Short mmCIF file of C-alpha atoms in Angstrom, two decimals:
data_model
loop_
_atom_site.label_atom_id
_atom_site.label_comp_id
_atom_site.label_asym_id
_atom_site.label_seq_id
_atom_site.Cartn_x
_atom_site.Cartn_y
_atom_site.Cartn_z
CA MET D 1 0.00 0.00 0.00
CA LEU D 2 2.81 2.44 0.85
CA SER D 3 4.71 1.59 -2.32
CA GLY D 4 1.56 2.34 -4.35
CA PHE D 5 1.28 5.72 -2.64
CA ARG D 6 4.97 6.40 -3.30
CA ASN D 7 4.52 5.49 -6.98
CA PHE D 8 1.51 7.80 -7.20
CA ILE D 9 3.37 10.72 -5.63
CA LEU D 10 6.45 10.22 -7.78
CA LYS D 11 4.54 10.08 -11.06
CA GLY D 12 5.69 12.79 -13.42
CA ASN D 13 2.30 14.44 -13.80
CA VAL D 14 1.81 14.83 -10.02
CA VAL D 15 5.24 16.39 -9.60
CA ASP D 16 4.68 18.61 -12.65
CA LEU D 17 1.35 19.75 -11.21
CA ALA D 18 2.96 20.56 -7.86
CA VAL D 19 5.68 22.59 -9.59
CA ALA D 20 3.05 24.39 -11.68
CA VAL D 21 1.04 25.33 -8.58
CA VAL D 22 4.12 26.70 -6.81
CA MET D 23 5.24 28.61 -9.91
CA GLY D 24 1.70 29.93 -10.42
CA ALA D 25 1.62 31.25 -6.86
CA ALA D 26 4.99 32.93 -7.28
CA PHE D 27 3.98 34.39 -10.63
CA GLY D 28 0.70 35.57 -9.12
CA ALA D 29 2.69 37.62 -6.62
CA VAL D 30 4.65 39.23 -9.46
CA VAL D 31 1.49 40.11 -11.41
CA ASP D 32 -0.18 41.37 -8.23
CA ALA D 33 2.81 43.63 -7.50
CA LEU D 34 2.76 44.93 -11.08
CA VAL D 35 -0.93 45.79 -10.90
CA LYS D 36 -0.91 47.28 -7.37
CA ASN D 37 2.38 49.17 -7.57
CA VAL D 38 2.59 50.21 -11.23
CA LEU D 39 -0.74 50.10 -13.04
CA MET D 40 -3.08 51.24 -10.24
CA PRO D 41 -0.90 54.27 -9.35
CA LEU D 42 -0.78 55.11 -13.05
CA ILE D 43 -4.59 55.05 -13.17
CA ALA D 44 -4.68 57.12 -9.98
CA ALA D 45 -2.43 59.69 -11.66
CA LEU D 46 -4.71 59.85 -14.70
CA VAL D 47 -8.16 59.55 -13.13
CA GLY D 48 -7.57 60.70 -9.57
CA SER D 49 -8.48 57.52 -7.69
CA PRO D 50 -7.83 53.89 -8.57
CA ASN D 51 -10.63 52.84 -6.22
CA PHE D 52 -14.20 53.15 -7.49
CA ASP D 53 -15.83 51.74 -4.34
CA SER D 54 -17.80 54.91 -3.56
CA PHE D 55 -18.94 55.31 -7.18
CA ALA D 56 -22.66 54.58 -7.83
CA LYS D 57 -23.50 53.85 -4.22
CA VAL D 58 -27.27 53.50 -3.72
CA THR D 59 -29.10 53.07 -0.41
CA ILE D 60 -32.43 51.25 -0.45
CA ASN D 61 -34.25 50.74 2.87
CA GLY D 62 -31.00 51.16 4.78
CA ASN D 63 -29.10 48.68 2.62
CA ASP D 64 -26.18 49.88 0.54
CA LEU D 65 -25.85 48.69 -3.02
CA GLN D 66 -22.22 49.35 -3.96
CA PHE D 67 -21.88 49.08 -7.71
CA GLY D 68 -18.50 50.78 -7.44
CA VAL D 69 -17.04 47.75 -5.64
CA LEU D 70 -18.04 45.63 -8.63
CA LEU D 71 -16.53 48.23 -10.97
CA THR D 72 -13.27 48.17 -8.99
CA ALA D 73 -13.16 44.36 -9.19
CA ILE D 74 -13.78 44.47 -12.95
CA VAL D 75 -11.05 47.08 -13.47
CA ASN D 76 -8.63 45.04 -11.35
CA PHE D 77 -9.45 41.90 -13.35
CA LEU D 78 -8.91 43.71 -16.65
CA LEU D 79 -5.61 45.13 -15.41
CA VAL D 80 -4.38 41.71 -14.30
CA ALA D 81 -5.48 40.18 -17.62
CA ALA D 82 -3.75 42.96 -19.56
CA ALA D 83 -0.60 42.61 -17.49
CA ILE D 84 -0.45 38.88 -18.08
CA TYR D 85 -1.15 39.26 -21.80
CA PHE D 86 1.27 42.08 -22.54
CA VAL D 87 4.06 41.01 -20.18
CA VAL D 88 3.92 37.22 -20.66
CA VAL D 89 1.68 35.93 -23.45
CA ALA D 90 2.51 38.35 -26.28
CA PRO D 91 6.31 38.24 -25.77
CA MET D 92 6.22 34.45 -25.40
CA ASN D 93 4.22 34.05 -28.62
CA HIS D 94 6.71 36.34 -30.38
CA LEU D 95 9.65 34.28 -29.10
CA ILE D 96 7.99 31.04 -30.18
CA GLU D 97 7.33 32.45 -33.68
CA ARG D 98 10.94 33.62 -33.99
CA ARG D 99 12.25 30.25 -32.82
CA ASN D 100 9.98 28.36 -35.20
CA ALA D 101 11.01 30.59 -38.11
CA LYS D 102 14.68 30.09 -37.24
CA LEU D 103 14.24 26.31 -37.06
CA GLY D 104 12.05 26.20 -40.16
CA ILE D 105 9.06 24.82 -38.28
CA THR D 106 5.72 25.54 -39.90
CA GLU D 107 2.27 24.79 -38.61
CA ASP D 108 0.73 21.80 -40.33
CA GLU D 109 -2.73 22.16 -41.75
CA PRO D 110 -5.27 20.39 -39.59
CA ALA D 111 -6.36 17.01 -40.90
CA ALA D 112 -9.58 17.13 -42.86
CA ASP D 113 -12.65 15.83 -41.11
CA PRO D 114 -13.54 12.42 -42.61
CA ALA D 115 -17.20 13.38 -42.84
CA VAL D 116 -16.36 16.52 -44.81
CA THR D 117 -14.06 14.53 -47.10
CA LEU D 118 -16.81 11.97 -47.76
CA LEU D 119 -19.38 14.67 -48.44
CA THR D 120 -16.96 16.41 -50.82
CA GLU D 121 -16.44 13.16 -52.74
CA ILE D 122 -20.20 12.60 -52.96
CA ARG D 123 -20.71 16.16 -54.21
CA ASP D 124 -17.99 15.74 -56.82
CA ASN D 125 -19.50 12.45 -58.03
CA LEU D 126 -22.93 14.03 -58.28
CA VAL D 127 -21.52 16.95 -60.27
CA GLN D 128 -19.81 14.54 -62.70
CA ARG D 129 -23.08 12.73 -63.38
#
């Protein structure tokens, strides 16, 4: 039983997943620092306040509806998504394209769907008749 557990833990995919989780947490801290310490102060310099919590606050029967909190969360999400895209995804895609061009690797065309191929053959046979 213990050897089975050891084999499970030492499988490559479990170790890879553990490494990915740790790296994701570390990378999350970097993105969080970028958004909080660079992008949000930049927005504060342009707009005046990076926090929209008091924006569109409505009180109904003593209950506060804070649409600004939702707006702040949406802006934060968009900033994090933009930071990840422009700092990681776009440069990585560019590097991959450059590497593939240097190595002469081209993307293969996807294999044709067998159903589409069959229907094309049937159409061509019908046209010939």
